[in-house]
GROMACS .gro file of C-alpha atoms in nm:
model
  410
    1UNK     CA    1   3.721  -1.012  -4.303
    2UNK     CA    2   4.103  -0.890  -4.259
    3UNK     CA    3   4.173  -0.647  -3.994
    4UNK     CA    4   4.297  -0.422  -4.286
    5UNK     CA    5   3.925  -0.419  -4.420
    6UNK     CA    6   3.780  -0.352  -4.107
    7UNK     CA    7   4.009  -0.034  -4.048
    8UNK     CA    8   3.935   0.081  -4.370
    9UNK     CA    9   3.569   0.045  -4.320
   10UNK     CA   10   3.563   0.196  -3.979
   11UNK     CA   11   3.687   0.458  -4.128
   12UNK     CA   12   3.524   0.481  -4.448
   13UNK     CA   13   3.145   0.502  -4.271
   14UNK     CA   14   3.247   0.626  -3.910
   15UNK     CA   15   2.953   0.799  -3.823
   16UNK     CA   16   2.721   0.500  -3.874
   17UNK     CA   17   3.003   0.294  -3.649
   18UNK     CA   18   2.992   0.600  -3.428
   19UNK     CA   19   2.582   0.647  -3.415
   20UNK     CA   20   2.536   0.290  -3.325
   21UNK     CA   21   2.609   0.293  -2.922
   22UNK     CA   22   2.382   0.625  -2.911
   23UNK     CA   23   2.108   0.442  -3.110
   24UNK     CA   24   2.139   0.183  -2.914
   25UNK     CA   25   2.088   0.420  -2.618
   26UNK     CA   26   1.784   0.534  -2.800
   27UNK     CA   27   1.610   0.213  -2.842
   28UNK     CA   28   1.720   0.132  -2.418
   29UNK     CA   29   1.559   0.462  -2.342
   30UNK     CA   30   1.234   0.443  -2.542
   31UNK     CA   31   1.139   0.083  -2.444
   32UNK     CA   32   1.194   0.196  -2.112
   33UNK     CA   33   0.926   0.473  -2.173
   34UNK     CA   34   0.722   0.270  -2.359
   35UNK     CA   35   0.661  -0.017  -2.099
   36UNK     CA   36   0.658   0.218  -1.858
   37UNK     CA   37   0.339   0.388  -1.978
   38UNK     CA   38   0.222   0.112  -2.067
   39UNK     CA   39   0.179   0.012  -1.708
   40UNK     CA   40  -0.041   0.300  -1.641
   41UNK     CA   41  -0.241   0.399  -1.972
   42UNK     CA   42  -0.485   0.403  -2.147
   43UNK     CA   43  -0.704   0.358  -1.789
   44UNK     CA   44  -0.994   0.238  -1.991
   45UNK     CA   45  -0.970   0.022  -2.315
   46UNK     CA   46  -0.864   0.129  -2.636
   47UNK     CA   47  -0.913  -0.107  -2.919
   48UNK     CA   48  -1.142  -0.402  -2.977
   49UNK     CA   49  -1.200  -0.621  -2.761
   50UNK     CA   50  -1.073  -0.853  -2.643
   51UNK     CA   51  -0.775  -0.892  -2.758
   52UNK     CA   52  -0.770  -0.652  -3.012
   53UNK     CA   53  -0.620  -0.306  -2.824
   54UNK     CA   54  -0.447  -0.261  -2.505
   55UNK     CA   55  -0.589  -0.112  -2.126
   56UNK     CA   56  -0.271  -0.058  -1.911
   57UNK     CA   57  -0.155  -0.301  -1.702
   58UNK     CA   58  -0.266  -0.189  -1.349
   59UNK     CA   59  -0.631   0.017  -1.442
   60UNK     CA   60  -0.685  -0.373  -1.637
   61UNK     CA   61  -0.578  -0.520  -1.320
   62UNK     CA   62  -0.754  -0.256  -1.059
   63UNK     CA   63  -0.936  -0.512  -0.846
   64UNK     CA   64  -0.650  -0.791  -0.798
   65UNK     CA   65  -0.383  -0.522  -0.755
   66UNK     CA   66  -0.604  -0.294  -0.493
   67UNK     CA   67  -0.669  -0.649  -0.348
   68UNK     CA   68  -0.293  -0.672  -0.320
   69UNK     CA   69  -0.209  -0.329  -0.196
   70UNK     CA   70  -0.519  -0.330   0.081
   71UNK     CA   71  -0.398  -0.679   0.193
   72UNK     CA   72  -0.083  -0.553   0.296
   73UNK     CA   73  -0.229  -0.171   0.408
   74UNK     CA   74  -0.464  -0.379   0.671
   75UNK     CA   75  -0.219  -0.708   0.770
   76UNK     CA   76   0.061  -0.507   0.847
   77UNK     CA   77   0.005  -0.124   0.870
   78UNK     CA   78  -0.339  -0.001   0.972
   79UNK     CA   79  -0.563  -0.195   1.251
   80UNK     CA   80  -0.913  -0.023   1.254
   81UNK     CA   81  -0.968  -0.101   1.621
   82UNK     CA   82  -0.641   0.069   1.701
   83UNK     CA   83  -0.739   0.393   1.502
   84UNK     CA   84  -1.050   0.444   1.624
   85UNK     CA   85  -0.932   0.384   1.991
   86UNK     CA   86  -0.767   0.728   1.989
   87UNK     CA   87  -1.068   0.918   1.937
   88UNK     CA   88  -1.190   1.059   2.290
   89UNK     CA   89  -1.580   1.019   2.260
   90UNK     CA   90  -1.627   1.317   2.477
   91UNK     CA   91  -1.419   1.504   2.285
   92UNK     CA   92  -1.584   1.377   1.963
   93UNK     CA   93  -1.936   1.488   2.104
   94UNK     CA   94  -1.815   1.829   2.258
   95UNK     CA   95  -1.688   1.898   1.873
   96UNK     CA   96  -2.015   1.872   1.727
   97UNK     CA   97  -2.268   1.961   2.013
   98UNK     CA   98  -2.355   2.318   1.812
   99UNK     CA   99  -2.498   2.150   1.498
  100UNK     CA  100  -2.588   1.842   1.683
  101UNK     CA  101  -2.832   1.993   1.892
  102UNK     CA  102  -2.930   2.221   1.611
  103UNK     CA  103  -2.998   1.858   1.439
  104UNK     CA  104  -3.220   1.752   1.734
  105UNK     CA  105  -3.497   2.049   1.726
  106UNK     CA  106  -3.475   2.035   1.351
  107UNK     CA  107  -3.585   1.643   1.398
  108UNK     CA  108  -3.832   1.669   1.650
  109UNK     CA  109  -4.006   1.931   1.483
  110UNK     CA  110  -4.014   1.740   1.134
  111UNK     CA  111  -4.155   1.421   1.312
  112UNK     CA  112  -4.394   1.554   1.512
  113UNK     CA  113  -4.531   1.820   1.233
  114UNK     CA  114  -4.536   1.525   1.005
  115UNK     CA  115  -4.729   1.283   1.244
  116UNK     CA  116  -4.917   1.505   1.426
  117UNK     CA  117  -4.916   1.865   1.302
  118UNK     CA  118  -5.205   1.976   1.557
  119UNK     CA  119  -5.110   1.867   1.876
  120UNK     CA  120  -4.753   2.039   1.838
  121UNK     CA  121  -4.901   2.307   1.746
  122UNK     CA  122  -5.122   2.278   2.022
  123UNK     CA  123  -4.883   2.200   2.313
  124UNK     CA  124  -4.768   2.462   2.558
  125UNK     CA  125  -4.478   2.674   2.407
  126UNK     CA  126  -4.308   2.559   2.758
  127UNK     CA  127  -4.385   2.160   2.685
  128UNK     CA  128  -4.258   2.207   2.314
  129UNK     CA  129  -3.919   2.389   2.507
  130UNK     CA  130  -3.864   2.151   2.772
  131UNK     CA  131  -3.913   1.801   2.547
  132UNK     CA  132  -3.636   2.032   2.310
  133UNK     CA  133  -3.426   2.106   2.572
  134UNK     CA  134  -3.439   1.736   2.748
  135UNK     CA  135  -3.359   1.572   2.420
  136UNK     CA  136  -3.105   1.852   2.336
  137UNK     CA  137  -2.899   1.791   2.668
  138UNK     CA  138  -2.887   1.411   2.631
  139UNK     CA  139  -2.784   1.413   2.268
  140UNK     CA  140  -2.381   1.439   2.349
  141UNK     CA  141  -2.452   1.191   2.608
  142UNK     CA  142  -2.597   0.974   2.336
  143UNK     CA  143  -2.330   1.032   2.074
  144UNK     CA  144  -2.051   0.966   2.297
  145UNK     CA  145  -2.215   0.629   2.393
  146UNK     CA  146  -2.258   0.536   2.036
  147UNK     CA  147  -1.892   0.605   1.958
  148UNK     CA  148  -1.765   0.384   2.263
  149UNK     CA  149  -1.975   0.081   2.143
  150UNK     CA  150  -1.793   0.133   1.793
  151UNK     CA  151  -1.489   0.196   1.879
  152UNK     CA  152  -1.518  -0.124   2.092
  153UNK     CA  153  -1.668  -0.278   1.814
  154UNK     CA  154  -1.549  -0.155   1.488
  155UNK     CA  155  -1.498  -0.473   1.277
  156UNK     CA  156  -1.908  -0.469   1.299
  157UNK     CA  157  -1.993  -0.179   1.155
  158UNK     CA  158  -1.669  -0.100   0.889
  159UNK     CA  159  -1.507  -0.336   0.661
  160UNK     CA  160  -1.168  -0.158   0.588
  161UNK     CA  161  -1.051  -0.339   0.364
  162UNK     CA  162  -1.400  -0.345   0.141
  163UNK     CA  163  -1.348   0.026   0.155
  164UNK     CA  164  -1.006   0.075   0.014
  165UNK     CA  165  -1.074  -0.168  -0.287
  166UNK     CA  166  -1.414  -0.020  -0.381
  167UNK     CA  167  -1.228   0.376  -0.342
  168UNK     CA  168  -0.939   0.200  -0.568
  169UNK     CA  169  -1.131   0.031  -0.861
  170UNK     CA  170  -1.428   0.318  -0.842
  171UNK     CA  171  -1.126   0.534  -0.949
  172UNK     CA  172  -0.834   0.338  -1.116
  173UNK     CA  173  -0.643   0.683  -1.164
  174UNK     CA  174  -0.623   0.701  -0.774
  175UNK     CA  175  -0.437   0.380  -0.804
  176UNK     CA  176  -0.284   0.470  -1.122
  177UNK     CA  177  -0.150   0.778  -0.855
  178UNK     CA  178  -0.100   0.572  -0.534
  179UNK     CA  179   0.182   0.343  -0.734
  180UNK     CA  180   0.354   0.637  -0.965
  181UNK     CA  181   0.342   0.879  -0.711
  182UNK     CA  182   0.567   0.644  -0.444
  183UNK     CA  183   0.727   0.489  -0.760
  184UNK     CA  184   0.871   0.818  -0.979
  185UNK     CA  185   1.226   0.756  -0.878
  186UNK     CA  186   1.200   0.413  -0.979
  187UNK     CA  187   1.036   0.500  -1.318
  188UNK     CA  188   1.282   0.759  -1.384
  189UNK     CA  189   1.587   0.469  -1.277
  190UNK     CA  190   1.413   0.239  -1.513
  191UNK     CA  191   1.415   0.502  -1.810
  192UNK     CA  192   1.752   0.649  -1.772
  193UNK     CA  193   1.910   0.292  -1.698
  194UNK     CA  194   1.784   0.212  -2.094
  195UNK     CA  195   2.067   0.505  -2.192
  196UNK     CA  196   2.363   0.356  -2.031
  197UNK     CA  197   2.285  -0.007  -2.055
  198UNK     CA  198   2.186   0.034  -2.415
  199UNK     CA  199   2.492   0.227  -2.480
  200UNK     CA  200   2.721  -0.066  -2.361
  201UNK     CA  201   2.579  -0.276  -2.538
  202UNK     CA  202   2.564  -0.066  -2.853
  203UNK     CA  203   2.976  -0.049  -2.821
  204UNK     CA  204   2.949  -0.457  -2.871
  205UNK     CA  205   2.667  -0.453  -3.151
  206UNK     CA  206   2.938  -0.197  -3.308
  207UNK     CA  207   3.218  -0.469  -3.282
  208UNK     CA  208   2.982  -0.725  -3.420
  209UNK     CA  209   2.889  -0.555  -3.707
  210UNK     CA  210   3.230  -0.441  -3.774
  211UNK     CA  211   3.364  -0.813  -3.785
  212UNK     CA  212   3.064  -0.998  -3.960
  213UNK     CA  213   2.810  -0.757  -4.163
  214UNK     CA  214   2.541  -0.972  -4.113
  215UNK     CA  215   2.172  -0.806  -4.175
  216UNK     CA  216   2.071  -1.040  -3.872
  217UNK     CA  217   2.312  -0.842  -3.607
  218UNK     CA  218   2.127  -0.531  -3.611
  219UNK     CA  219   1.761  -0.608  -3.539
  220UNK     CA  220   1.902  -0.897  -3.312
  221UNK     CA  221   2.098  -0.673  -3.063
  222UNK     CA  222   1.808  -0.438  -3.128
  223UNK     CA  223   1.520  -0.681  -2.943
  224UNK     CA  224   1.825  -0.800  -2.716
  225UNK     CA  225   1.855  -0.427  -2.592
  226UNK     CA  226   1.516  -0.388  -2.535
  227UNK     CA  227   1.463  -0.687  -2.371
  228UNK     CA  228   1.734  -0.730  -2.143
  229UNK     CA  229   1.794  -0.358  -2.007
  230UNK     CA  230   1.402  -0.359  -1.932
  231UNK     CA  231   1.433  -0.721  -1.767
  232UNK     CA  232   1.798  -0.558  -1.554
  233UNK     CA  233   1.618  -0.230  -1.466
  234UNK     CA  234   1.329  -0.413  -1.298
  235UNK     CA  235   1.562  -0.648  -1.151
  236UNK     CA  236   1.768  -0.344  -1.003
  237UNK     CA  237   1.465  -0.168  -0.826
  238UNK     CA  238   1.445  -0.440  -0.566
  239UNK     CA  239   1.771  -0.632  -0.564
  240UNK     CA  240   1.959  -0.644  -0.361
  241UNK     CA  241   1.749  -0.618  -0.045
  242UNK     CA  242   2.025  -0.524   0.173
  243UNK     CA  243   2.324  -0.315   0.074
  244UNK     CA  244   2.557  -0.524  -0.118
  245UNK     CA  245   2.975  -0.465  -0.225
  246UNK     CA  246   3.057  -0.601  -0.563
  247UNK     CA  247   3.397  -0.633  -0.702
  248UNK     CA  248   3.536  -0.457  -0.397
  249UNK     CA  249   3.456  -0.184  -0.517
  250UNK     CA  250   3.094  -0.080  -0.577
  251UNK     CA  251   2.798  -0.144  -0.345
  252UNK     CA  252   2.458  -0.168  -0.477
  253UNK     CA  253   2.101  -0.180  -0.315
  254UNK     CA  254   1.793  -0.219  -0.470
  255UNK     CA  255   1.621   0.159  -0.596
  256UNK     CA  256   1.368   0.116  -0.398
  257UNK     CA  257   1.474  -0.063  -0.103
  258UNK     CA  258   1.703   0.187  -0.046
  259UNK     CA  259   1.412   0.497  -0.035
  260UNK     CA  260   1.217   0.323   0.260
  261UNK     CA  261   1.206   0.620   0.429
  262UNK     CA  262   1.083   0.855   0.194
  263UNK     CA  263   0.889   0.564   0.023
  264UNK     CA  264   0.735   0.559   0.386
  265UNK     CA  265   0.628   0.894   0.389
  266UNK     CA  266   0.475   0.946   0.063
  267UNK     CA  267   0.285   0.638   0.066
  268UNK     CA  268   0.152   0.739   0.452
  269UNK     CA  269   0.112   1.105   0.302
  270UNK     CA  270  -0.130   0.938   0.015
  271UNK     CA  271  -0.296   0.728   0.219
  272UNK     CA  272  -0.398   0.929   0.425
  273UNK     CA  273  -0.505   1.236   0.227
  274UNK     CA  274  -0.707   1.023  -0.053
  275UNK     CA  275  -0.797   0.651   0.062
  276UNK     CA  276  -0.837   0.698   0.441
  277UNK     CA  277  -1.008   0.986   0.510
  278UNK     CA  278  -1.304   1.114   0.701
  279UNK     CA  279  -1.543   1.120   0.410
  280UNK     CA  280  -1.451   0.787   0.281
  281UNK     CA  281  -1.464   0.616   0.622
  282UNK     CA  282  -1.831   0.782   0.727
  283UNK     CA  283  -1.921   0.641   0.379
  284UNK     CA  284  -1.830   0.281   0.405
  285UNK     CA  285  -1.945   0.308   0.748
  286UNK     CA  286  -2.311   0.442   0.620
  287UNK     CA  287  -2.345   0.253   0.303
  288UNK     CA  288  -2.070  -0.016   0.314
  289UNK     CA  289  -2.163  -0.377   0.386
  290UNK     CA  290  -2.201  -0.328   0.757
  291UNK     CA  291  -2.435  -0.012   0.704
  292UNK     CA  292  -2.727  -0.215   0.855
  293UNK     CA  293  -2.574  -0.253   1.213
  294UNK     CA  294  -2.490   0.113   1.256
  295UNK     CA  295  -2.820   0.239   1.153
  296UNK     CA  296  -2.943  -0.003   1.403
  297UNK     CA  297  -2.738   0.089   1.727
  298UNK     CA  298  -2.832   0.438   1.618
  299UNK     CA  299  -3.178   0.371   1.605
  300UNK     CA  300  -3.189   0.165   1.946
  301UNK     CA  301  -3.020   0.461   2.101
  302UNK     CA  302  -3.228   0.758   1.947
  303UNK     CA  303  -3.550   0.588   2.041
  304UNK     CA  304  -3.426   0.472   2.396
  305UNK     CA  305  -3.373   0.879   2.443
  306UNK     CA  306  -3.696   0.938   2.349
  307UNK     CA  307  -3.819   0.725   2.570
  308UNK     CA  308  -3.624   0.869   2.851
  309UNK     CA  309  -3.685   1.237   2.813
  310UNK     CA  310  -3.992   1.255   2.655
  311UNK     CA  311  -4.221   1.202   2.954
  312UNK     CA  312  -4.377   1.542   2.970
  313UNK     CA  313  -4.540   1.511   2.667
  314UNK     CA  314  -4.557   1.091   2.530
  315UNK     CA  315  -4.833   1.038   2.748
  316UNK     CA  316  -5.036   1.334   2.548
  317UNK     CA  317  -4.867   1.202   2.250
  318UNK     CA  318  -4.914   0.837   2.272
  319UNK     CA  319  -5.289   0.881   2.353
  320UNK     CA  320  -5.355   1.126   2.107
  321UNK     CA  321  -5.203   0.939   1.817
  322UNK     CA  322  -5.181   0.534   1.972
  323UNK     CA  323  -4.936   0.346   2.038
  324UNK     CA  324  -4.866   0.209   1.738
  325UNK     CA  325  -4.855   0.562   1.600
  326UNK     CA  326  -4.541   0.667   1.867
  327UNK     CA  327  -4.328   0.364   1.770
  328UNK     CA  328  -4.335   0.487   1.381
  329UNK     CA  329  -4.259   0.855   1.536
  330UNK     CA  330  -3.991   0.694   1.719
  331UNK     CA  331  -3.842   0.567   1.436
  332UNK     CA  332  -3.872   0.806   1.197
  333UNK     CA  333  -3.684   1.030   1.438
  334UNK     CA  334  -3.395   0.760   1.470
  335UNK     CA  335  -3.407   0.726   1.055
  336UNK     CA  336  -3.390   1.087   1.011
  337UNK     CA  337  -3.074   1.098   1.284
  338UNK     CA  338  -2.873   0.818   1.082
  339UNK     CA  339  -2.951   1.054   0.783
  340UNK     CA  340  -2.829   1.350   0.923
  341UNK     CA  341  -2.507   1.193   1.080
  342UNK     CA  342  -2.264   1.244   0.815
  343UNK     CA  343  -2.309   1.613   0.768
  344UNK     CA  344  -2.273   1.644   1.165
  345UNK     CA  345  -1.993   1.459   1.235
  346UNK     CA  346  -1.802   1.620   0.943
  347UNK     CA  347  -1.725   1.919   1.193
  348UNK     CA  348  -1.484   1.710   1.394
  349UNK     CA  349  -1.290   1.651   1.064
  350UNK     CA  350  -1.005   1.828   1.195
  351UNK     CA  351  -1.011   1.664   1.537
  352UNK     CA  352  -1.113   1.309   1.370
  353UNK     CA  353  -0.816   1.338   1.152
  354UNK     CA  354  -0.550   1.451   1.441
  355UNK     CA  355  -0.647   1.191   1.670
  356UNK     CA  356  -0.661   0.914   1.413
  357UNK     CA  357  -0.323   0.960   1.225
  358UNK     CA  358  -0.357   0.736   1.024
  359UNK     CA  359  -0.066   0.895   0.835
  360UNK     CA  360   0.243   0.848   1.101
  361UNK     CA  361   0.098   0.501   1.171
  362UNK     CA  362   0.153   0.412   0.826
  363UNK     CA  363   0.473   0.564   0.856
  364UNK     CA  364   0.619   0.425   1.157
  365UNK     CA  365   0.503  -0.003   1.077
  366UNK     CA  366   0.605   0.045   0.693
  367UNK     CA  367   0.980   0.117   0.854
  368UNK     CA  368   0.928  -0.150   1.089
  369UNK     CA  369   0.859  -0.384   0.755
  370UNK     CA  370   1.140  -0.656   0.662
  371UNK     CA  371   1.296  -0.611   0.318
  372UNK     CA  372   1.062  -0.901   0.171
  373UNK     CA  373   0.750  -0.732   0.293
  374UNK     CA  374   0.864  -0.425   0.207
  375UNK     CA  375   0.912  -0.461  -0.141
  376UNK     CA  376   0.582  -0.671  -0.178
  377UNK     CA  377   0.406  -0.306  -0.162
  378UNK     CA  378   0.543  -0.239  -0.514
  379UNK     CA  379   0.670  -0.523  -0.636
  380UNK     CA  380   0.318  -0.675  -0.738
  381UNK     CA  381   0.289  -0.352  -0.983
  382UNK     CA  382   0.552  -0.452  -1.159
  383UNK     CA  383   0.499  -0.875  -1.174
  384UNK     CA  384   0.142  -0.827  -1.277
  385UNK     CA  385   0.204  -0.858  -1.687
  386UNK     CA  386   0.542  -0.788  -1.668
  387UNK     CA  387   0.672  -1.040  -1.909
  388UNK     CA  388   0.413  -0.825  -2.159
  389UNK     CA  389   0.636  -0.488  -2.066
  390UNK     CA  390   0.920  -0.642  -2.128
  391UNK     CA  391   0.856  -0.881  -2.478
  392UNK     CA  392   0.713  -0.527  -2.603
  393UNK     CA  393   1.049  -0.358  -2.517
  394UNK     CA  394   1.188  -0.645  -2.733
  395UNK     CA  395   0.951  -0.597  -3.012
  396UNK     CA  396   1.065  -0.233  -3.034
  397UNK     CA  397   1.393  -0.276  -3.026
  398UNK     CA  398   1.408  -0.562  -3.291
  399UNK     CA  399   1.207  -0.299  -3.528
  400UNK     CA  400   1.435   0.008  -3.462
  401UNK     CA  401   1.732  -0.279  -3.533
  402UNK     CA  402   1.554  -0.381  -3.875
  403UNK     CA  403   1.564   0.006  -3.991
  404UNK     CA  404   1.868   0.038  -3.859
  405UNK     CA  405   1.994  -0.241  -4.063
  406UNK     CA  406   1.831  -0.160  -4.405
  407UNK     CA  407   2.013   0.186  -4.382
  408UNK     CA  408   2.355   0.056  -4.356
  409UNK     CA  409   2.353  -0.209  -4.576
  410UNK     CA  410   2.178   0.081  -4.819
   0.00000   0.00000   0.00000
């Protein structure tokens, strides 16, 4: 084609010349959107499966990617037995000696009106207050010994890291949450980047199309915007690692590299305000995998006190009802204390949660993290299916180039 012809046609149709770098923008900016969604919805799948439909990436992938993110939350950011060594068992008991000892007359009541309803109805009003008070004052004592043996001895009663992936996969829109919320920068990097890359490179599909009208150019540039801003844009969150001067005159850094410090404190934030908390932790330590142990240290200990302070009335008790009789009393009253431990210790939230901070540790090692390590806390959100993200970027683009080329050759 003569330069003549292409002057005259420039001019003859220049708002489809002119609307190509914007559409181009278009199609950068809606892949962009479109694989980015598609990371995170639908959270359960839609379609037939199974291949038929499509789950988003991470809620498909929630037990290898909360794998991933607990693997690095427990190798390099949060030891248990360092936690747990803050809290002052003293303090811990004095916090919930009120309803603890409220707990204890409730329980010796229950088991002995349970077991043997007439002789505690029976014994001396003073008896019934001294065995109360006896038990009542060693309680704390009790508590605080239990906590020192765990804290000396977490790793047998709590597996952390069976904790964080069962809180994760029970509820993939917590780690739907725990990756957008730390990530929205990045997203909205990743989106916007689809406008100016695509618009670049919609100022060369105009060129092409000027010199060769050929139906392919269109729908060719079309998947070629789609799939290489969404392939630059991921590149461009992490690399490079360290601050880097191109050309002499522009220095780049990786999008999310360069947050640490915020990234730091919103992941430490989220941590701990949904994942490790109070609630969660008395849970996995009560019903996780290691439940068994703790119910039996408790038990040991409850029926050891018993033992100790009970001596004004166990021998009335023990030959009233047998021996055999007393142990089941015994440990009913250390089952019905491992029941009722949650609900006590749940007053020294506040104190639990000061004297654990779990959120400035997490803080404080992420910015003591290397680059590499760093970026492996996001980066595996992103690798896990990405080549799906971006061939569907492609797909999109290649589509919006096909229309695009049926209206100007139309």
């Amino acid at each position: 084609m003569q330069l003549q012809e292409i002057v005259a046609d420039l001019a003859e149709h220049w708002p489809l010349y002119v609307s190509m770098p914007f559409i181009a923008a278009l199609i950068g900016y809606v892949t962009k959107r479109v694989a980015i969604e598609m990371m995170f919805r639908p959270i359960e799948f839609v379609g037939i499966k199974p291949f038929l439909g499509w789950q988003g990436v991470l809620p498909a992938n929630a037990e290898r990617m909360a794998a991933t993110a607990t693997d690095m939350l427990t190798s390099n950011l949060v030891d248990p037995k360092e936690i747990f060594a803050r809290l002052d068992p003293d303090q811990l008991a004095k916090e919930i000696e009120q309803p603890l000892l409220q707990v204890v007359e409730e329980i010796t009541e229950e088991v002995m009106e349970q077991y043997q309803p007439r002789l505690w109805e029976a014994l001396p009003t003073g008896a019934k207050e001294l065995l109360l008070r006896r038990v009542q004052a060693e309680a704390p004592k009790v508590i605080a010994k239990i906590m020192r043996e765990l804290s000396d001895n977490i790793e047998d009663v709590l597996d952390l890291k069976n904790m964080v992936i069962t809180n994760l996969v029970r509820d993939k829109s917590l780690l739907n949450r725990l990756i957008r919320d730390i990530s929205r920068p990045e997203m909205r990097f990743i989106a916007n980047s689809g406008l100016v890359f695509g618009f670049a490179l919609g100022c060369v599909q105009l060129v092409v199309w000027a010199l060769t009208k050929s139906p392919i150019v269109m729908p060719l540039f079309g998947l070629g915007i789609g799939w290489f801003t969404d392939w630059l844009a991921l590149k461009m969150i992490f690399l490079p690692r360290e601050p880097r001067e191109f050309f002499g005159l522009y220095t780049w850094q990786g999008v999310f590299q360069k947050r640490r410090d915020q990234v730091a404190a919103d992941y430490g934030d989220m941590i701990a305000r949904e994942i490790i908390t109070i609630p969660n932790l008395l849970e996995a330590i009560l019903k996780g995998p290691k439940a068994d142990r703790l119910f039996h240290l408790i038990g040991r200990e409850v029926q050891r006190t018993i033992d100790a302070q009970a001596g004004v009335v166990k021998p009335l008790v023990a030959a009233a009802v047998g021996t055999r009789k007393w142990q089941e009393m015994k440990q009913a009253a250390a089952l019905k204390a491992a029941e009722r431990v949650p609900d006590t210790i749940r007053y020294a939230e506040e104190y639990a949660v000061n004297a654990l901070d779990v959120r400035n540790t997490i803080v404080d090692r992420m910015r003591q993290l290397s680059p590499m390590e760093f970026e492996e806390l996001l980066r595996p959100a992103f690798r896990q299916d990405e080549w799906k993200l971006i061939a569907v970027g492609a797909i999109i683009g290649g589509l919006v180039g096909e229309l695009q080329a049926i209206l100007l050759l139309h």
